[in-house]
GROMACS .gro file of C-alpha atoms in nm:
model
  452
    1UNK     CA    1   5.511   8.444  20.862
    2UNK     CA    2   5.657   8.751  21.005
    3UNK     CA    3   5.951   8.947  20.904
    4UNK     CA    4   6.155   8.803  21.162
    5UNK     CA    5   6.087   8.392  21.052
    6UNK     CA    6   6.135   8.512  20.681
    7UNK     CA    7   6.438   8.663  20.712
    8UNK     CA    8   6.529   8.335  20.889
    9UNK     CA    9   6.434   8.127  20.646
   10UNK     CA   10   6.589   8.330  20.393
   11UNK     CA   11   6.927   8.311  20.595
   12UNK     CA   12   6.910   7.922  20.544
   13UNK     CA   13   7.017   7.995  20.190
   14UNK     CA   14   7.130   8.307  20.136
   15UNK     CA   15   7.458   8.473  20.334
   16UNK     CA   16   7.460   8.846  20.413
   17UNK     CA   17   7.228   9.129  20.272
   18UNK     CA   18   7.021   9.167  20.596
   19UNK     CA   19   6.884   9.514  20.483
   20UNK     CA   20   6.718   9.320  20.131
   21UNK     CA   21   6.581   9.066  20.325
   22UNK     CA   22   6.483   9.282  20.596
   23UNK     CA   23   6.308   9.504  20.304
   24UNK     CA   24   6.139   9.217  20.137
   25UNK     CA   25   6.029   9.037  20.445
   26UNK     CA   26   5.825   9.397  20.520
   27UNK     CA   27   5.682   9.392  20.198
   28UNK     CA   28   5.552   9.002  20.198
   29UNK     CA   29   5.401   9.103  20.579
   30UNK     CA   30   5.234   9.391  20.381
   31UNK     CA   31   5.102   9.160  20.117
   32UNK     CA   32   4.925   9.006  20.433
   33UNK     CA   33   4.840   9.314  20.650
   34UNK     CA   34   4.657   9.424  20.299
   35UNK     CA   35   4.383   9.132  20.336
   36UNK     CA   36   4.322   9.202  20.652
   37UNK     CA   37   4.224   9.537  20.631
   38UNK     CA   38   3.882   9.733  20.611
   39UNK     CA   39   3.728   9.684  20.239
   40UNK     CA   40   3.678  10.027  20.154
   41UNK     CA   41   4.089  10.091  20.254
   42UNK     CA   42   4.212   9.753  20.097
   43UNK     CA   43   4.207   9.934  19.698
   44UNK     CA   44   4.353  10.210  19.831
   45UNK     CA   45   4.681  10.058  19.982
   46UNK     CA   46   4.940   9.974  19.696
   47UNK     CA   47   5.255   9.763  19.704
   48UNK     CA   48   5.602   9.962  19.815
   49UNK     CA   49   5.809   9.815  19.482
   50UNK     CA   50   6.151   9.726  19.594
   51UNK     CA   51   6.466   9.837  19.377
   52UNK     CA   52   6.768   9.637  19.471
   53UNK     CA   53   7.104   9.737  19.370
   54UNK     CA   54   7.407   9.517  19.357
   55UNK     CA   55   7.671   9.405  19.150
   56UNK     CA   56   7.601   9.064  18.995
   57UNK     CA   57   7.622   8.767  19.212
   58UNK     CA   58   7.573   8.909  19.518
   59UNK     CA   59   7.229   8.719  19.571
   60UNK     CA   60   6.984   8.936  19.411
   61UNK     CA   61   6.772   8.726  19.229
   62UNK     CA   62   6.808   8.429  19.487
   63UNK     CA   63   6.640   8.646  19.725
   64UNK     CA   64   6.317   8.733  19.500
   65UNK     CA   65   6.309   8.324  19.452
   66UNK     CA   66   6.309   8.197  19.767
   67UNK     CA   67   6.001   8.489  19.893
   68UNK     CA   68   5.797   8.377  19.632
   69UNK     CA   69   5.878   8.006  19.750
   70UNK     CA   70   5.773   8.132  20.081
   71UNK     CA   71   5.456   8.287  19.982
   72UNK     CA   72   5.398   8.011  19.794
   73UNK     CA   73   5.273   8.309  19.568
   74UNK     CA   74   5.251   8.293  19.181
   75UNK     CA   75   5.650   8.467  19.063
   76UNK     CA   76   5.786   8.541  18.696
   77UNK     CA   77   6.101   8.681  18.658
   78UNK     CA   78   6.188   8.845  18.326
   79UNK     CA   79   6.531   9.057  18.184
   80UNK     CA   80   6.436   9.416  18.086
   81UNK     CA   81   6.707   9.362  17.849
   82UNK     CA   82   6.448   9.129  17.649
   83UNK     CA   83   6.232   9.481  17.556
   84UNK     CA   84   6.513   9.600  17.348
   85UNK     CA   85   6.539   9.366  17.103
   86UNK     CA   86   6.522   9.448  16.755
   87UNK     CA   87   6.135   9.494  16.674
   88UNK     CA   88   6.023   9.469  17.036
   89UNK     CA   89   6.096   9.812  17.178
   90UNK     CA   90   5.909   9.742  17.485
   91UNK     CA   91   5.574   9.711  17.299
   92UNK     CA   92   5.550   9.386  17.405
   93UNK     CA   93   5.586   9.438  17.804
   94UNK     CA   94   5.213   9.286  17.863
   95UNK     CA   95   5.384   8.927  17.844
   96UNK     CA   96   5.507   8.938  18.172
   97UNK     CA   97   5.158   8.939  18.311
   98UNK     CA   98   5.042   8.669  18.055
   99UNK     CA   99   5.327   8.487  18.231
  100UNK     CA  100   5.208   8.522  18.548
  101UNK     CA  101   4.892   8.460  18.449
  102UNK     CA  102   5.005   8.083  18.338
  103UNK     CA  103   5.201   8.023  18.646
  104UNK     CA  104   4.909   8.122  18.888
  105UNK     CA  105   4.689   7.884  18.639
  106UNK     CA  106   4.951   7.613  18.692
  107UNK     CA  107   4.948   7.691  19.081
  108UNK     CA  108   4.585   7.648  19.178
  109UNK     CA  109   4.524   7.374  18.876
  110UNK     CA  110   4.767   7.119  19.060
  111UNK     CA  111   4.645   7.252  19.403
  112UNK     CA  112   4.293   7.126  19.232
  113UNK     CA  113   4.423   6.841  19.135
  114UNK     CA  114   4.621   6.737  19.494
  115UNK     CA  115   4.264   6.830  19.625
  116UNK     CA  116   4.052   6.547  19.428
  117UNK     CA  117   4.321   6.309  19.392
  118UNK     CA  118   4.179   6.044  19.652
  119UNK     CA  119   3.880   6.054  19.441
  120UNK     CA  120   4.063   6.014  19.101
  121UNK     CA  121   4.244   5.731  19.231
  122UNK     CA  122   3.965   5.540  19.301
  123UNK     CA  123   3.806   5.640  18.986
  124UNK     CA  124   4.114   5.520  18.772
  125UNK     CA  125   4.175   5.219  19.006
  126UNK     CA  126   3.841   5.110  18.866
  127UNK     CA  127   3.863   5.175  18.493
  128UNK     CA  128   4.204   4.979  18.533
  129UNK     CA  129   3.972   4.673  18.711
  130UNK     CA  130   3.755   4.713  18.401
  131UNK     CA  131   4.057   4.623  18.168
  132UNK     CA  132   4.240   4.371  18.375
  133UNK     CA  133   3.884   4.203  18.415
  134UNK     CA  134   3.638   4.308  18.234
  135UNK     CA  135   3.253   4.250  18.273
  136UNK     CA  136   3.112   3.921  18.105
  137UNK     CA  137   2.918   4.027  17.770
  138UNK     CA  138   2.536   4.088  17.832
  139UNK     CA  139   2.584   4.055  18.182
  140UNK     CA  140   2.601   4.369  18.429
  141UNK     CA  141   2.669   4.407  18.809
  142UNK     CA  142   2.365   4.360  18.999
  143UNK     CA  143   2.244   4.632  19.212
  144UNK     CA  144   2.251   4.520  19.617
  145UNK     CA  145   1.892   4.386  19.720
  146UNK     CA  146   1.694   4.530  20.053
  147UNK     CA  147   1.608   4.266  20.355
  148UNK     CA  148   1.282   4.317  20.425
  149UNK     CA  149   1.281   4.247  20.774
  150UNK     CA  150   1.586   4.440  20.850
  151UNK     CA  151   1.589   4.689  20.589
  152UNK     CA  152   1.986   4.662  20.530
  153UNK     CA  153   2.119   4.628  20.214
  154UNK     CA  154   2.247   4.284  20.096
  155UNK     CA  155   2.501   4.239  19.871
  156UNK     CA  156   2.481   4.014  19.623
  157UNK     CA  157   2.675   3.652  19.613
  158UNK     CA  158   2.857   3.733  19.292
  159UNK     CA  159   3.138   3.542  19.192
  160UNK     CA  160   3.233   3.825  18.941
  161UNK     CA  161   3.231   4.061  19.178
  162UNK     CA  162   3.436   3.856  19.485
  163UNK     CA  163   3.721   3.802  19.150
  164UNK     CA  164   3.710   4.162  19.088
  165UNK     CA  165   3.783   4.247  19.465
  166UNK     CA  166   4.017   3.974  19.496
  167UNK     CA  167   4.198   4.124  19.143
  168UNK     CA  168   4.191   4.505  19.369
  169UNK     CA  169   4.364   4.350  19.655
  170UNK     CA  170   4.622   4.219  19.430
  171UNK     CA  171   4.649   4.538  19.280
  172UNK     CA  172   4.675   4.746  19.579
  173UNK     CA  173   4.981   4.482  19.760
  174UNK     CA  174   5.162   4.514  19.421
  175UNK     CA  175   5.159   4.209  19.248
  176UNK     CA  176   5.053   4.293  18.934
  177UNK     CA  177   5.350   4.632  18.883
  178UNK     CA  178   5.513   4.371  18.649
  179UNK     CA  179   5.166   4.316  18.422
  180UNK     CA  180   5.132   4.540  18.085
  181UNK     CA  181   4.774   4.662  18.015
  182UNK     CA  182   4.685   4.813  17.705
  183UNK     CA  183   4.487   5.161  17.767
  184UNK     CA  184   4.335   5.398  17.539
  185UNK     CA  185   4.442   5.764  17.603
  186UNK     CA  186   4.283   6.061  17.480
  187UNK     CA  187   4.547   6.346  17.347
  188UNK     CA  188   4.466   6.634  17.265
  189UNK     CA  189   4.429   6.750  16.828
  190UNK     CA  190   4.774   6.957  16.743
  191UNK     CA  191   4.689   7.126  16.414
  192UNK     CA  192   4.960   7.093  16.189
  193UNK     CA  193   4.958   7.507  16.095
  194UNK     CA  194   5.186   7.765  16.155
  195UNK     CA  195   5.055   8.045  16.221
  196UNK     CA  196   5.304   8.362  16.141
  197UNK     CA  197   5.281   8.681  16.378
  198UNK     CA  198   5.465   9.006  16.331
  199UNK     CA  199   5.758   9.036  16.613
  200UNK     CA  200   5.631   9.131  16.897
  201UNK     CA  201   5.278   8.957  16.859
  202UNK     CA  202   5.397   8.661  16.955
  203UNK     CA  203   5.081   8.613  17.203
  204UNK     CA  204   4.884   8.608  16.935
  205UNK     CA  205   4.960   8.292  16.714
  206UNK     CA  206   4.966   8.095  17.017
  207UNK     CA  207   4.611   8.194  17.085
  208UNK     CA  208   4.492   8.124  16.730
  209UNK     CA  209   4.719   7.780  16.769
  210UNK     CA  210   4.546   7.718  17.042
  211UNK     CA  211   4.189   7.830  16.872
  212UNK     CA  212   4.245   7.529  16.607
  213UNK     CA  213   4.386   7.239  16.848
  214UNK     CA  214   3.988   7.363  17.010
  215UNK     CA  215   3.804   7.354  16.702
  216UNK     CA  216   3.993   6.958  16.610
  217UNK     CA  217   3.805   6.626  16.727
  218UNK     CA  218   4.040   6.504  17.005
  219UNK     CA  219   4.189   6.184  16.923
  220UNK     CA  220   4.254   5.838  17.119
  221UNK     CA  221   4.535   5.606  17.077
  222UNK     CA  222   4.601   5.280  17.242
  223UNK     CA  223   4.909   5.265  17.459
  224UNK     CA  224   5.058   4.933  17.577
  225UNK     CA  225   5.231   5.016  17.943
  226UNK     CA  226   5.295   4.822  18.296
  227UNK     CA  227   5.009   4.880  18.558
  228UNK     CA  228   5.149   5.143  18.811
  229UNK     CA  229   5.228   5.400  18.473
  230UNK     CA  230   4.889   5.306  18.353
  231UNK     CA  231   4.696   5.351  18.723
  232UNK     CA  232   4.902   5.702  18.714
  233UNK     CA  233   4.785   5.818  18.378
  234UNK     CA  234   4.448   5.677  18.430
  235UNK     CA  235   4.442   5.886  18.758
  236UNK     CA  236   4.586   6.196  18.598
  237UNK     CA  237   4.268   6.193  18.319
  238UNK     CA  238   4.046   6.204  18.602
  239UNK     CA  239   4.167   6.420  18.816
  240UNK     CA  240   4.142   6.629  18.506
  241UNK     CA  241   3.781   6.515  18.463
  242UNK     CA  242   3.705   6.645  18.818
  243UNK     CA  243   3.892   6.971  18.817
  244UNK     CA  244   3.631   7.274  18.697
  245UNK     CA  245   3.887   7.473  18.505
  246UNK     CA  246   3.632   7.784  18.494
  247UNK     CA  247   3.669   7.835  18.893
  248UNK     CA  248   4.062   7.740  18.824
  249UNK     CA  249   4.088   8.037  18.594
  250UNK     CA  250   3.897   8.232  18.834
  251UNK     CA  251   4.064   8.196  19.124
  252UNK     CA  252   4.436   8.228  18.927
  253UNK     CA  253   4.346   8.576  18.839
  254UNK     CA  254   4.234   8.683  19.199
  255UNK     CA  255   4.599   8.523  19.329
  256UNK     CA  256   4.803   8.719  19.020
  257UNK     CA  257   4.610   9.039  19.142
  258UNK     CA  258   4.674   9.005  19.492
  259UNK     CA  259   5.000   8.780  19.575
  260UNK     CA  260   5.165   8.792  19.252
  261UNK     CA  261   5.553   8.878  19.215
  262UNK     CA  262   5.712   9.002  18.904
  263UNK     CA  263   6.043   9.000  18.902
  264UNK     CA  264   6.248   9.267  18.671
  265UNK     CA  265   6.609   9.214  18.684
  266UNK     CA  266   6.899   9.423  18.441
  267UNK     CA  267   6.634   9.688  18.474
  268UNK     CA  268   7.019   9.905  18.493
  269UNK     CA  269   7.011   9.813  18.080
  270UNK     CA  270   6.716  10.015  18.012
  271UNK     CA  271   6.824  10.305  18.287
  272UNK     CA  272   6.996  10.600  18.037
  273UNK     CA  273   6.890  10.949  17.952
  274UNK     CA  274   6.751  10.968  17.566
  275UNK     CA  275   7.044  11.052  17.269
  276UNK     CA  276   7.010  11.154  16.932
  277UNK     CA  277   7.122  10.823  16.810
  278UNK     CA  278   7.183  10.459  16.953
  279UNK     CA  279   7.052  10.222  17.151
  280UNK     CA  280   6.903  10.500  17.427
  281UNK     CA  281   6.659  10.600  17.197
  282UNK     CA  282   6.476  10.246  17.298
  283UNK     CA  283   6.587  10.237  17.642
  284UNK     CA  284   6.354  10.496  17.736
  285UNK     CA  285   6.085  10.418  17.543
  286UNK     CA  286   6.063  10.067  17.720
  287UNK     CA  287   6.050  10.217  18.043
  288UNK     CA  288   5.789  10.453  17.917
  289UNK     CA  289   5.599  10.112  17.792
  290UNK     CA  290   5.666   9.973  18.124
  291UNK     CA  291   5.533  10.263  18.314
  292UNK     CA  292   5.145  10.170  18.338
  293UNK     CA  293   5.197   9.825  18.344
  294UNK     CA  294   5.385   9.920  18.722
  295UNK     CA  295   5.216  10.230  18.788
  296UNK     CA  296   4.864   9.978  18.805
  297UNK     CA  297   4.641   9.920  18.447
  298UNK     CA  298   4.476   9.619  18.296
  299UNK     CA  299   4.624   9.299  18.113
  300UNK     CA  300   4.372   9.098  17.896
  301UNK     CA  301   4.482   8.737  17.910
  302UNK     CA  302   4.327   8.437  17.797
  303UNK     CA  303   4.192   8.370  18.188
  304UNK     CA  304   4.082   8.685  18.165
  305UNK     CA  305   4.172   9.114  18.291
  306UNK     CA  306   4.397   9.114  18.516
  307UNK     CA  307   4.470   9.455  18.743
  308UNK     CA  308   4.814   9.441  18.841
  309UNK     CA  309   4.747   9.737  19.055
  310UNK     CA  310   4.860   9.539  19.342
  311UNK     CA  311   5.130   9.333  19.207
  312UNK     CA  312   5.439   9.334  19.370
  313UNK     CA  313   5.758   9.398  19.171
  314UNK     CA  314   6.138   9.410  19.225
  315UNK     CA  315   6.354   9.531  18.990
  316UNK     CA  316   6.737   9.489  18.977
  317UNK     CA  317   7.019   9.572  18.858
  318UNK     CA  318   7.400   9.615  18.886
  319UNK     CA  319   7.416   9.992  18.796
  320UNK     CA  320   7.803   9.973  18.647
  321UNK     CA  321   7.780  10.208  18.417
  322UNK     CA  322   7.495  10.432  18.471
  323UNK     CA  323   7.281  10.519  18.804
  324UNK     CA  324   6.896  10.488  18.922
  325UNK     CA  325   6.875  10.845  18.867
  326UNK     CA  326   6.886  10.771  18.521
  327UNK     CA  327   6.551  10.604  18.545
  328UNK     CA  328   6.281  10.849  18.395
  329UNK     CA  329   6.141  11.013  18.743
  330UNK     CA  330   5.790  10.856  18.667
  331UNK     CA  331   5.990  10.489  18.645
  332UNK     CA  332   6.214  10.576  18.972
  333UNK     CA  333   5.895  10.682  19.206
  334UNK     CA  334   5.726  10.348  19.136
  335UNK     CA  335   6.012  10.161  19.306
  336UNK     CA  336   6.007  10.390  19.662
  337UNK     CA  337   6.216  10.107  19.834
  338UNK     CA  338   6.543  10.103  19.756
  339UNK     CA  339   6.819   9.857  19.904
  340UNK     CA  340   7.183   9.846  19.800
  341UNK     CA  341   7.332   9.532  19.821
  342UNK     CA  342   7.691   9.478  19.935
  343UNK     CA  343   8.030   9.307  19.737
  344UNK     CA  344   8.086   8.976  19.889
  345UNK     CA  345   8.467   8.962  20.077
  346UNK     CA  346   8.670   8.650  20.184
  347UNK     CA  347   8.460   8.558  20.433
  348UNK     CA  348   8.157   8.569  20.324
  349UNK     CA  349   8.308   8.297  20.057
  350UNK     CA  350   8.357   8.103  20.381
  351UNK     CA  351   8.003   8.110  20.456
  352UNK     CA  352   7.893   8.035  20.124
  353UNK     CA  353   8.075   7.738  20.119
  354UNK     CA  354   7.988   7.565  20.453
  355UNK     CA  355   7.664   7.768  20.582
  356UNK     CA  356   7.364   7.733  20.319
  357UNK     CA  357   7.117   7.424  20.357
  358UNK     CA  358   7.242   7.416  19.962
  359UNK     CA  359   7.605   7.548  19.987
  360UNK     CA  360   7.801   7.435  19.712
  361UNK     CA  361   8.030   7.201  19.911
  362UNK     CA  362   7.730   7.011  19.986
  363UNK     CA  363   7.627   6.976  19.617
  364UNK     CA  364   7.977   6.794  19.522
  365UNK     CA  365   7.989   6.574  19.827
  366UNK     CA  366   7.643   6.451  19.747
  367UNK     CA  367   7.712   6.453  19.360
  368UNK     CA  368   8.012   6.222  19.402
  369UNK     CA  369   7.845   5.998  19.682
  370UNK     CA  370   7.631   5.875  19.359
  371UNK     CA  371   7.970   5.736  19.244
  372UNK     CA  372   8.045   5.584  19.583
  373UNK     CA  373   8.316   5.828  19.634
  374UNK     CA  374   8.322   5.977  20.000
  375UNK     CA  375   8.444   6.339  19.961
  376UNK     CA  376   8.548   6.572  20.223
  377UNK     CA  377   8.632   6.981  20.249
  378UNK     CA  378   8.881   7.038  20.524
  379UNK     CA  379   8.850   7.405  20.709
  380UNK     CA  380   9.183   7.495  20.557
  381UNK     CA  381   9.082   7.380  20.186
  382UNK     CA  382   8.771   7.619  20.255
  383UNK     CA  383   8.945   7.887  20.314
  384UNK     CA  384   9.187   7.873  20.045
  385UNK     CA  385   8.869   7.848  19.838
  386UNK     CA  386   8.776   8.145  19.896
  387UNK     CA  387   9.091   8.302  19.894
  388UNK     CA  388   9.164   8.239  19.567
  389UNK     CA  389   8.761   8.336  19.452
  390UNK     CA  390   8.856   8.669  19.622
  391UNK     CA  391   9.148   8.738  19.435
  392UNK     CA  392   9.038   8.635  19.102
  393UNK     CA  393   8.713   8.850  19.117
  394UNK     CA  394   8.930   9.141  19.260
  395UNK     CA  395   9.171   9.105  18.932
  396UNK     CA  396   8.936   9.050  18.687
  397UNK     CA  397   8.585   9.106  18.673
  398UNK     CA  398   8.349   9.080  18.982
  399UNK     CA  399   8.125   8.808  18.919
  400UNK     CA  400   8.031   8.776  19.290
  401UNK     CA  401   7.967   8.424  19.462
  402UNK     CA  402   7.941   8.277  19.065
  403UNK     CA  403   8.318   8.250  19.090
  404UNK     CA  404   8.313   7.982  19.362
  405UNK     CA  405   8.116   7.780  19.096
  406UNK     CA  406   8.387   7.826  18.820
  407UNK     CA  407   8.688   7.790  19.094
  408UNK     CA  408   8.548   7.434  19.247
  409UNK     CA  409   8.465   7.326  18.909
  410UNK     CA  410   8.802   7.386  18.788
  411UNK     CA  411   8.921   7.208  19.156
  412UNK     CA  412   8.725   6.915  19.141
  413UNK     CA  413   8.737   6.812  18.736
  414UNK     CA  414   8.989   6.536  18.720
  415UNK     CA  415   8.839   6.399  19.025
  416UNK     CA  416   8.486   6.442  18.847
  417UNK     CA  417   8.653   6.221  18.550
  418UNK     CA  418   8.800   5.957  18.724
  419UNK     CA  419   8.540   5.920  19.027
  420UNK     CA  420   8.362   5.634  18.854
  421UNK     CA  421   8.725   5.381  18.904
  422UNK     CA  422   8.734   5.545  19.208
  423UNK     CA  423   8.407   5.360  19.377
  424UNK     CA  424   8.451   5.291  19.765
  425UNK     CA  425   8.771   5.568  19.796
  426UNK     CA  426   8.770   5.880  20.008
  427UNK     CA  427   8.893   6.176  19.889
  428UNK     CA  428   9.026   6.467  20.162
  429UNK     CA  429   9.039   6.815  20.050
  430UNK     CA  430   9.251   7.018  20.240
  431UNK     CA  431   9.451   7.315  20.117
  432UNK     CA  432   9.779   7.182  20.021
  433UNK     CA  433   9.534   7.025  19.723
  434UNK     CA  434   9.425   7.325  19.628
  435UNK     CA  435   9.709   7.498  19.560
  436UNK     CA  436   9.847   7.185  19.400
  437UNK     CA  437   9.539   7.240  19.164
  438UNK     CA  438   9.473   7.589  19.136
  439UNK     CA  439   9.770   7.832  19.203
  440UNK     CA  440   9.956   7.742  18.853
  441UNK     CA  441   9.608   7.865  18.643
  442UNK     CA  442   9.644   8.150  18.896
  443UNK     CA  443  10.013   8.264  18.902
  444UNK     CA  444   9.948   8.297  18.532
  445UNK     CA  445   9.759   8.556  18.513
  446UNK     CA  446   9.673   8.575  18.135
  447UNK     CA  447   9.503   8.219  18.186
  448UNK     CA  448   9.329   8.247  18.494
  449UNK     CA  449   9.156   8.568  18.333
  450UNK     CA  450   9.007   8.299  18.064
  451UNK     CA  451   8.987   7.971  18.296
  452UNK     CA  452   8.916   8.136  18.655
   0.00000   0.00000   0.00000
């Protein structure tokens, strides 16, 4: 895609902050002017890391989900906050690769899976033939004979076999979804040991957990279940069968290394210059811990190393009370991109509300249709709406679009309660009912600081 159609596409669910997309559509087209480069140039060229700066719910994170969606590109987003736990300190910073690690697995493992599923299908549709009719004792399928004269094969006049077909036909129209088969399935051994890790070494008891479930004889247990769950688990053990999870692995680390975004947001909790006492102390030494882990070094995982040399990673944060120049200057020249993200206003409320493929008005229309109840937002109940979001985040604290989520909750909760004896009914928002609603929570200031 180019910068242009992502920025479009992001537009379809996020309003405003054309200079963030604008800056992350560049660095996805990178991500793609990278492979086709010259070999002996590709190592050379490393990612531009974005820093995005914003106050909270202004779209931030949205933005770094929906590229990875588009890139279709293994993503982990983690809190920097998480390093400065008690005991962690940032030591333990490799897990966000381990992460990403899992997700690329997951990625290519079901692409694997989508790729061989004709042939599982078949493959299960026959084991479930073998248990709905099984093969007469001391009697097997006879191979086709030859015709001598013709030299085609001819198949042989078997009564079992015309049954069987007959029994596939049946199963293939349907007529047997109401049947219960009883299947064996094989589960995998879980060891009944806990194994107890230091903080911070988490990593490591799952790896020896996962060391014992190895070493244990898998077992089998029978499972009684109707034939289209039992086609769909017997399908999903051989698409398993068929899947070479060496190449999986393989090819999981190669996408990490090359498409993979990690996503760092609050990285403004670990931004601070170092104090004699406090939580600072810690703040820098996480960013010190996540300095080669951005600057470019290698992860071992249990798929593998894995350089993240040409990872791509955006960092955010709301910057309230301190500034990127906090940021040690080693931390602040890995993230060369920077892009400041605006305050959302009254009207970009409005757009939020009506615009987005997923705007929120959209969610409670189609949440209440599941109750029969045929909801409708008037232009003038809209713009209330965001009225009142407007003031309430310009009174109290600025929570961004997130207030629109606690304002229409608050709107639409006795109407939420009731909507099941109110089957067949529609229901007009306009903005008389909103202020009806919402303006005695918000003439009261004290309680619209706690309910608003």
């Amino acid at each position: 895609m180019t910068p242009r159609e992502i920025v479009s596409e992001l537009d379809r669910y996020i309003v405003g902050q054309h200079d963030a997309k604008r800056a992350v559509a560049i660095a996805l087209r990178n991500r793609w002017r990278r492979q086709n480069v010259a070999p002996e140039l590709r190592d050379e060229i490393a990612p531009k890391n974005i820093l995005m700066i914003g106050p909270t719910g202004v779209g931030k994170t949205e933005i770094a989900r929906r590229l990875a969606r588009l890139a279709q590109a293994p993503f982990v987003k983690v809190e920097a906050s998480r390093y400065t736990e008690v005991g962690y300190v940032g030591r333990d910073v490799e897990s966000m690769i381990r992460d990403l690690a899992e997700i690329s697995v997951k990625m290519v493992r079901d692409e694997e899976r989508e790729r061989v599923q004709v042939k599982a299908r078949e493959a299960a549709e026959e084991r479930l033939l073998d248990i709905l009719y099984p093969t007469p004792a001391g009697r097997s399928r006879r191979a086709p004979t030859i015709d001598t004269e013709t030299d085609m094969e001819v198949p042989p006049s078997d009564s079992h076999r015309e049954t069987r077909e007959k029994l596939r036909k049946l199963l293939r129209d349907g007529f047997l979804k109401d049947r219960e088969v009883d299947i064996e399935v094989t589960a995998q051994a879980t060891p009944m040991v806990e194994v107890v890790t230091p903080q911070g070494m988490e990593e490591m008891g799952a790896s020896m957990k996962e060391l014992f479930s190895q070493i244990m004889p898998k077992k089998s247990r029978h499972r009684k279940v109707k034939v289209p769950e039992a086609l769909e688990i017997l399908a999903q053990e051989e698409a398993a069968k068929l899947v070479d999870m060496e190449n999986v692995a393989r090819e999981a680390v190669t996408r990490a290394e090359q498409s993979g975004i990690v996503f760092i947001d609050e990285i403004d909790k670990i931004a601070g210059r170092q104090s004699a006492q406090g939580p600072d102390v810690s703040r820098e030494g996480v960013q010190r811990d996540l300095l080669p882990i951005v600057e470019g070094s290698t992860v071992n995982t249990k798929y593998g190393a894995v350089r993240t040399d040409h990872i791509l990673f955006v960092a955010s944060g709301a910057f309230h009370t301190s500034k990127p120049s906090d940021l040690i200057p080693e931390f602040q020249g890995r993230f060369p991109i920077r892009v400041e993200l605006k305050a959302l206003t009254r009207e970009d409320f409005i757009r939020i509300l009506t615009e987005p493929e997923n705007a929120l008005s959209k969610q409670y229309v189609a949440l209440l249709e599941t109750e029969k109840v045929r909801l409708s937002f008037g232009p003038d109940a809209i713009a209330a709406l965001a009225e009142i979001a407007a003031q309430v985040n310009a009174r109290s604290e600025n929570i961004g679009a997130r207030r629109l989520h606690t304002v229409l909750e608050r709107l639409l909760e006795e109407l939420s309660f009731n909507a099941p004896e109110l089957g067949g009914q529609t229901v007009e928002v306009d903005a008389a009912y909103v202020h009806q609603r919402l303006d005695p929570i918000l003439k009261n200031e004290d309680l619209s600081r706690y309910i608003l």
